[in-house]
Coordinates of C-alpha atoms and ligand atoms in Angstrom, one line a residue:
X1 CA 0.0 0.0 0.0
X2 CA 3.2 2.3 0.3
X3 CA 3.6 4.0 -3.6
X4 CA 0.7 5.9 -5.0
X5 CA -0.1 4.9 -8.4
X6 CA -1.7 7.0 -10.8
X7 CA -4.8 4.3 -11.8
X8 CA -5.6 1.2 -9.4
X9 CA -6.2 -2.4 -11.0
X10 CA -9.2 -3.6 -8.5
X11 CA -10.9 -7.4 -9.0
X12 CA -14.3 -7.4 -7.7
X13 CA -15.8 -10.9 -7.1
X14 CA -19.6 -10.6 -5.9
X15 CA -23.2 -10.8 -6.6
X16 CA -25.6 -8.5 -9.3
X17 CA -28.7 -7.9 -8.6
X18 CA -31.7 -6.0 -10.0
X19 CA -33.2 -3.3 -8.0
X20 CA -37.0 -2.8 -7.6
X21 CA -36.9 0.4 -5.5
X22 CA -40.5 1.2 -4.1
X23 CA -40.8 4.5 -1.7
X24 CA -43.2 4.4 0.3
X25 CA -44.4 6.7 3.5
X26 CA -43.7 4.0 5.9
X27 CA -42.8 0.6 6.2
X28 CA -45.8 -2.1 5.6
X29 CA -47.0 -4.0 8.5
X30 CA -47.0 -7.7 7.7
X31 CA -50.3 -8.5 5.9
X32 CA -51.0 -4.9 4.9
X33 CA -51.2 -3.3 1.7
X34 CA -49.8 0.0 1.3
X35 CA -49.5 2.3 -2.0
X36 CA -46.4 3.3 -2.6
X37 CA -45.2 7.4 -3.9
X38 CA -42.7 6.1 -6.6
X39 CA -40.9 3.1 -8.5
X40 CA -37.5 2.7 -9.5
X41 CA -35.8 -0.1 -11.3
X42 CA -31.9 -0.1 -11.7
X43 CA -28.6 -2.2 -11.5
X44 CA -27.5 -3.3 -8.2
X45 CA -26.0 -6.2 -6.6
X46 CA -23.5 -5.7 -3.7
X47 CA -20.3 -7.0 -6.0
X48 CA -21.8 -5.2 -9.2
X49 CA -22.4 -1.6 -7.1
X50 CA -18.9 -1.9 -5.4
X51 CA -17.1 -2.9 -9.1
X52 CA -19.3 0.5 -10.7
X53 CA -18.2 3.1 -7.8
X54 CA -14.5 2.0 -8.3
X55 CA -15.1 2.3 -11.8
X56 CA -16.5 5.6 -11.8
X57 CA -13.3 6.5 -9.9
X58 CA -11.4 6.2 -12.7
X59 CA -10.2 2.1 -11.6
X60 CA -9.3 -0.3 -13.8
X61 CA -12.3 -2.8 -12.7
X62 CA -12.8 -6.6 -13.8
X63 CA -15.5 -8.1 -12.0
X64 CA -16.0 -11.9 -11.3
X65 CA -20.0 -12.6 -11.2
X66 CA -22.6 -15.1 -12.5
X67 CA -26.0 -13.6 -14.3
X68 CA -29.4 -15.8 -15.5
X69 CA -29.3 -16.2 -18.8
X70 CA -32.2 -13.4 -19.3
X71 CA -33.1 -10.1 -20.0
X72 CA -31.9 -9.0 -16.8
X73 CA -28.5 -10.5 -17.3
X74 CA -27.9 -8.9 -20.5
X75 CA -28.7 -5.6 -19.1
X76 CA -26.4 -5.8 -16.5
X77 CA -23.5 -7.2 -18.9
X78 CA -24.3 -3.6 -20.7
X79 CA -24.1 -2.2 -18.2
X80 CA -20.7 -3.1 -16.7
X81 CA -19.8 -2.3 -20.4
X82 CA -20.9 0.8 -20.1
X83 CA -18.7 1.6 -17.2
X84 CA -15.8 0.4 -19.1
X85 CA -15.4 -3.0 -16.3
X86 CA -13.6 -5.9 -17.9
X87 CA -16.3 -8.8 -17.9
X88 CA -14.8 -11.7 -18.9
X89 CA -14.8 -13.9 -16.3
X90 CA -19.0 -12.9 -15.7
X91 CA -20.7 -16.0 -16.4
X92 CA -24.5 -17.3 -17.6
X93 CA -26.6 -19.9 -16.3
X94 CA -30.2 -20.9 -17.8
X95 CA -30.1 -22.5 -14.3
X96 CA -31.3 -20.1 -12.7
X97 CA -32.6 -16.4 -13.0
X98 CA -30.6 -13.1 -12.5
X99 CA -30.7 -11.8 -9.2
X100 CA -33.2 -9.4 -8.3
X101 CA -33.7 -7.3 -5.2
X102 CA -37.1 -5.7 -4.3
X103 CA -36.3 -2.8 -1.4
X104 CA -38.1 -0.3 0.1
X105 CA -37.2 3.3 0.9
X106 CA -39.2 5.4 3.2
X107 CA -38.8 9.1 4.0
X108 CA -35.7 9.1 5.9
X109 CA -33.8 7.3 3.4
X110 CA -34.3 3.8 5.4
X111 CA -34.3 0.8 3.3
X112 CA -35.7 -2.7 3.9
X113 CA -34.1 -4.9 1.2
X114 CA -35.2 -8.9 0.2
X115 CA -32.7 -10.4 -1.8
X116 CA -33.4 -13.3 -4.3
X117 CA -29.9 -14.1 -5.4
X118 CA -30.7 -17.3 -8.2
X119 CA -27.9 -17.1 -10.3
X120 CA -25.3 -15.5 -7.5
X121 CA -25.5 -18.5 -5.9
X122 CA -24.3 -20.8 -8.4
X123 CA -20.9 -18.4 -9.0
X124 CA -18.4 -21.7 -8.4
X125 CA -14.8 -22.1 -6.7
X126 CA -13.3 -23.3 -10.7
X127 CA -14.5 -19.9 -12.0
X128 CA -12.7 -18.0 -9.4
X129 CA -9.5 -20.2 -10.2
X130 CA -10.1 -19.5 -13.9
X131 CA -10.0 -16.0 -13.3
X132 CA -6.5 -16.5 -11.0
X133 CA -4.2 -14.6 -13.2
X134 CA -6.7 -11.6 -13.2
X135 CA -6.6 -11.7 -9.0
X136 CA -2.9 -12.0 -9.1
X137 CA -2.4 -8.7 -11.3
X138 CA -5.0 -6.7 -8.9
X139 CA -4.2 -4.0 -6.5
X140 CA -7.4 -4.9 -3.8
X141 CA -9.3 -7.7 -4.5
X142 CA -12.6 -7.0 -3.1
X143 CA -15.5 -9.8 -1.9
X144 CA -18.8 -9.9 0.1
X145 CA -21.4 -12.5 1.3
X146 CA -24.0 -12.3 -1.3
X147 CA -22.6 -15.2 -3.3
X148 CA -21.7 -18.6 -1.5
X149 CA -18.5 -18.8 0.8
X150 CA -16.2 -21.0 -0.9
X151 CA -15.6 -19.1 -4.0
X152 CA -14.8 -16.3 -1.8
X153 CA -12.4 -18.0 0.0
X154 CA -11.0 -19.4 -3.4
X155 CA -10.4 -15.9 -4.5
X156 CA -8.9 -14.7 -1.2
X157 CA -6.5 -17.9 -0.5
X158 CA -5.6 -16.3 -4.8
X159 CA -5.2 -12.9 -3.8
X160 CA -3.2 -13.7 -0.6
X161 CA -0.6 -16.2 -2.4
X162 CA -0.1 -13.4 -4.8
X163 CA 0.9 -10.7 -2.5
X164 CA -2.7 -8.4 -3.3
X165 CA -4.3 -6.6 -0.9
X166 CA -7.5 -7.8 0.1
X167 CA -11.0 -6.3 1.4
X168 CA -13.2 -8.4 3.3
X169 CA -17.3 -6.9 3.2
X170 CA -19.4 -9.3 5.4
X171 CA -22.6 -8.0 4.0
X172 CA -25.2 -9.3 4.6
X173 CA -24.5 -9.9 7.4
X174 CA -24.4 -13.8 9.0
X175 CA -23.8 -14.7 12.6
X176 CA -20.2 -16.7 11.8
X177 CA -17.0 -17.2 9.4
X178 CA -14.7 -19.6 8.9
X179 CA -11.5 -18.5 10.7
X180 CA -10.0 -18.2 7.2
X181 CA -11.9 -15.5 6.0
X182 CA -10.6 -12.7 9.1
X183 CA -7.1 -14.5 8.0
X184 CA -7.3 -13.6 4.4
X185 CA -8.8 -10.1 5.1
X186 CA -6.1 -7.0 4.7
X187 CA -8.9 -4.8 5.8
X188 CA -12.0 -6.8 7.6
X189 CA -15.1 -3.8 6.8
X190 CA -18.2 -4.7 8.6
X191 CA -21.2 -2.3 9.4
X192 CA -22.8 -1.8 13.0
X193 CA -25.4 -4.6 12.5
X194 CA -22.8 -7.1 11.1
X195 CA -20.6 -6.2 13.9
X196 CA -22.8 -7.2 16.2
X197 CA -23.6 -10.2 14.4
X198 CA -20.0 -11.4 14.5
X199 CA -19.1 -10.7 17.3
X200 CA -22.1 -10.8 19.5
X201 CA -20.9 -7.3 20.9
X202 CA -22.7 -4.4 21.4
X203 CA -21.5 -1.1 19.1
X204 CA -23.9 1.5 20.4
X205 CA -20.9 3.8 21.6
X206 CA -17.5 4.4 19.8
X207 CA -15.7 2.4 22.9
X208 CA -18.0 -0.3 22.1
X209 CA -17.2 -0.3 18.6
X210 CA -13.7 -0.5 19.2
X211 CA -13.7 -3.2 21.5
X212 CA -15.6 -5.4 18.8
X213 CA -13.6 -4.3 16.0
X214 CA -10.6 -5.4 18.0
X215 CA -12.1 -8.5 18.8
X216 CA -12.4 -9.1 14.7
X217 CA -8.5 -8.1 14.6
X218 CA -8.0 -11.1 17.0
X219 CA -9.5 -13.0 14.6
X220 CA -6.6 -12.3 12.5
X221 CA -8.3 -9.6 10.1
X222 CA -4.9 -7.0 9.1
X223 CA -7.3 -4.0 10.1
X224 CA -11.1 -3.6 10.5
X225 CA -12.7 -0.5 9.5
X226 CA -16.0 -0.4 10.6
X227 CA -18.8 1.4 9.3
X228 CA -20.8 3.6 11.8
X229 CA -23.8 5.3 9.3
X230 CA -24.2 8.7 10.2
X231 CA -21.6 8.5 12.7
X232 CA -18.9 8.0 10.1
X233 CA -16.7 5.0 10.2
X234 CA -13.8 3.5 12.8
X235 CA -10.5 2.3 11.7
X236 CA -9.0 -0.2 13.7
X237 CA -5.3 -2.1 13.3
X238 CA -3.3 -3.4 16.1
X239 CA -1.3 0.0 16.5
X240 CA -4.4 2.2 17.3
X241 CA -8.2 3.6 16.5
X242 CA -9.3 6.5 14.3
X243 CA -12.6 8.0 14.1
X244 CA -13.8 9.2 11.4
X245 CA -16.9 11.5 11.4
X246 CA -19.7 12.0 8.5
X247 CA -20.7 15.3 7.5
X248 CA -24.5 15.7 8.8
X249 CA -27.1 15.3 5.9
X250 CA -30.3 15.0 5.1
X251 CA -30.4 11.3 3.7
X252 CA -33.3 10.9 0.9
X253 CA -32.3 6.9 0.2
X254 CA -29.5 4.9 1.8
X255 CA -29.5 1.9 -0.5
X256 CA -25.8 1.2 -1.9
X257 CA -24.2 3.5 0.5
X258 CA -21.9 0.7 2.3
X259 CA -20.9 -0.4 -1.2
X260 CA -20.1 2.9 -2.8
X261 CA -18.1 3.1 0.5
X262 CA -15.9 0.4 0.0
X263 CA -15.8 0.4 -4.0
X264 CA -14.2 3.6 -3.2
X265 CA -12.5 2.4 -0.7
X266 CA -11.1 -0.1 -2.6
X267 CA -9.9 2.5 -5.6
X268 CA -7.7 4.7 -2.7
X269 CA -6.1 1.5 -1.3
X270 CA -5.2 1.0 -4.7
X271 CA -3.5 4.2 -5.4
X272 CA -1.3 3.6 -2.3
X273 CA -3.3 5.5 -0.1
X274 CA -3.2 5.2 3.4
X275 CA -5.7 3.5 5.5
X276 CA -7.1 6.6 7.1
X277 CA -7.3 9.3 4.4
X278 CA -8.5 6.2 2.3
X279 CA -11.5 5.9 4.5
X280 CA -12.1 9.5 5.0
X281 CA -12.3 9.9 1.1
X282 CA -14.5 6.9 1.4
X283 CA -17.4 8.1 3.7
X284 CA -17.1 11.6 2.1
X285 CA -18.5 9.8 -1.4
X286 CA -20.8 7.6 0.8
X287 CA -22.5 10.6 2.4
X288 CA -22.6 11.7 -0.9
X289 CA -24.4 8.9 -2.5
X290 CA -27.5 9.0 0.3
X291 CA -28.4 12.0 -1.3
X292 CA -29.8 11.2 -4.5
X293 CA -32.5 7.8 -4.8
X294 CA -31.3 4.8 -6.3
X295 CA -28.2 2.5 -6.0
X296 CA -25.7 3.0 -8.8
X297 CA -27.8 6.1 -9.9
X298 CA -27.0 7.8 -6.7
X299 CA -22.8 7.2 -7.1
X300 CA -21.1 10.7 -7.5
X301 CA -19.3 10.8 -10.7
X302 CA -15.4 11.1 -10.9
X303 CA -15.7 14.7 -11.8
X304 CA -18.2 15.3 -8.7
X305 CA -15.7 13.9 -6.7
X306 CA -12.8 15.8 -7.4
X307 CA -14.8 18.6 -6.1
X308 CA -15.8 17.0 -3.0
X309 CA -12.3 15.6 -2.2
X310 CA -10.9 19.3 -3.3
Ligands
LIG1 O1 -26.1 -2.9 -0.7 C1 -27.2 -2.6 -1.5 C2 -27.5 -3.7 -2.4 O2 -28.0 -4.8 -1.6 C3 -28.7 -3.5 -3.4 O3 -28.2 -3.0 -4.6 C4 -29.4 -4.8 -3.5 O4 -29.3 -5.4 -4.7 C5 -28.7 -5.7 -2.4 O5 -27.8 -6.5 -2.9

C-alpha cells in the first residue's frame, strides 16, 4: 500500500442484482397493503455496485460474477460495459434467474431490502480459479457474502498467495466465518449490525465499537474498519483507532451507501493510499451517494468527486 499509483487495478468478485426500488411513506405492517409514492428499477447487486463506484473513480475494474441467462443479465452485462469494467470472467446460467432485489425506501432514506440471489449462488470455486491470473495482477481484491463462501475464500486464499491486498465486506451480514476468512482479510469492513452479528458485541458507543472491531482483529483480520452510518466510520489495526466523522445530511435513500463506500474504498487502497485518508475519502463519497435515490444512480461521478475531495 506504500507508492501511489496514478490508476488502481481492483478485481471485484460478488453478486448482481436487479433493483425494484419502491418508496413508500412507511414501512408495511405484515399482511397490509400499502400504495407506494414512486418506482424505481436499476442495477445493483452488492459485488456489481462496489465494481461500478470503483469504476467511476477512474479504476481499472474486472469483475468476477454469474448472471441468469435473461433479459436481466444482458442488461447488467451492458451495463458493466458501459462503465468500461472488464467482464470476462461474468458468467451465464439458464439454471437459474438473474438476481433481483425488491427494497423499500421510506422518508428518511431507510431501506428494507429482500434479496433473491438465483444465479449468484451458483458463481463456483473453478471460476474464481479461472479467473486466477486476473486476481494476481489486482491492487485490492474485493468480496462480500452475497454469493456462496467457498468461492470467496477461493479468491482470497488467490489474492493472498499473490501478495494483493485484500478487502473483506461481510454484507449481509451472518452470525459466523470460517477462521479463514478474518485471516485472508487485509482490511475486515463490517457495518454496525454485522458487527454485532459477528461478534455478539454491542456497538452503540465508539468504545464499544472498538472493542468489537478489536475483537475481529483477534481473529486475525490486518485492520477492520468499521462502518458507523451517520456517525462515520472507525479504523482499527493493532497499532491504534481512528474515528472518522460523516458530515451531517439530510439522507433521501441509503440503498448502496456501504458499497459505494468500499468500491471507493477499494480505488484509494489502490493508489497507495493510506488507510485513514483512504476511509475519509471513502465516507465523504458515501455521504454523498445517500443523497440522491437509487443505488448506482446515486454514485457521485469522478468529476463530482474531485470537487468534493478538493
Ligand atoms: O447494498 C445494496 C444492495 O443490496 C442493493 O443493490 C441490493 O441489490 C442488495 O444487494
Amino acid at each position: 500500500m506504500a507508492n501511489q499509483r496514478t490508476r488502481s487495478k481492483i478485481c471485484v468478485v460478488g453478486a448482481c442484482n436487479i433493483d425494484l426500488v419502491s418508496y413508500v411513506p412507511r414501512m408495511p405492517a405484515v399482511g397490509e397493503t400499502l400504495h407506494g409514492t414512486r418506482f424505481q428499477i436499476g442495477f445493483g447487486g452488492k459485488g456489481a455496485n462496489q465494481a461500478v463506484m470503483a469504476a467511476k473513480l477512474g479504476a481499472d475494474v474486472t469483475i468476477i460474477a454469474k448472471l441468469g441467462r435473461d433479459v436481466f443479465g444482458e442488461d447488467t452485462l451492458k451495463n458493466f460495459e458501459r462503465f468500461g469494467i472488464t467482464t470476462r470472467h461474468v458468467h451465464s446460467t439458464d439454471q437459474a434467474f438473474s438476481g433481483v432485489a425488491p427494497i423499500a425506501v421510506d422518508p428518511q432514506g431507510r431501506n428494507s431490502i429482500i434479496i433473491v440471489t438465483g444465479a449468484n449462488d451458483l458463481l463456483t470455486p473453478t471460476e474464481i480459479e479461472a479467473a486466477g491470473p486476473d486476481i494476481a495482477a489486482a491492487d485490492v481484491l474485493v468480496c462480500q457474502l452475497e454469493i456462496p463462501l467457498e468461492p470467496n475464500l477461493a479468491a482470497l486464499r488467490l489474492a493472498r498467495e499473490a501478495g494483493v491486498t485484500t478487502i473483506f465486506n461481510p454484507a449481509p451480514a451472518r452470525p459466523e466465518l470460517p477462521e479463514e476468512v478474518y485471516r485472508y482479510s487485509d482490511v475486515f469492513c463490517p457495518n454496525e449490525t454485522e458487527t454485532q452479528l459477528l461478534t455478539g458485541l454491542p456497538v452503540t458507543t465508539l468504545g464499544e465499537a472498538e472493542t468489537a472491531a478489536r475483537s475481529l482483529l483477534a481473529r486475525g483480520a490486518g485492520a477492520v474498519i468499521l462502518t458507523l452510518g451517520e456517525r462515520g466510520s472507525l479504523v482499527v489495526t493493532p497499532d491504534g483507532a481512528q474515528h472518522v466523522p460523516a458530515e451531517a445530511v439530510q439522507a433521501v435513500d441509503s440503498t448502496g451507501a456501504g458499497d459505494a463506500y468500499v468500491g471507493s474504498l477499494a480505488c484509494f487502497l489502490g493508489l497507495g493510499q493510506g488507510l485513514f485518508e483512504a476511509a475519509r475519502r471513502a465516507g465523504r463519497i458515501a455521504t454523498r451517494s445517500v443523497l440522491q435515490p437509487g443505488t448506482q444512480t446515486s454514485f457521485p461521478s469522478r468529476d463530482e468527486v474531485l470537487e468534493l475531495l478538493n
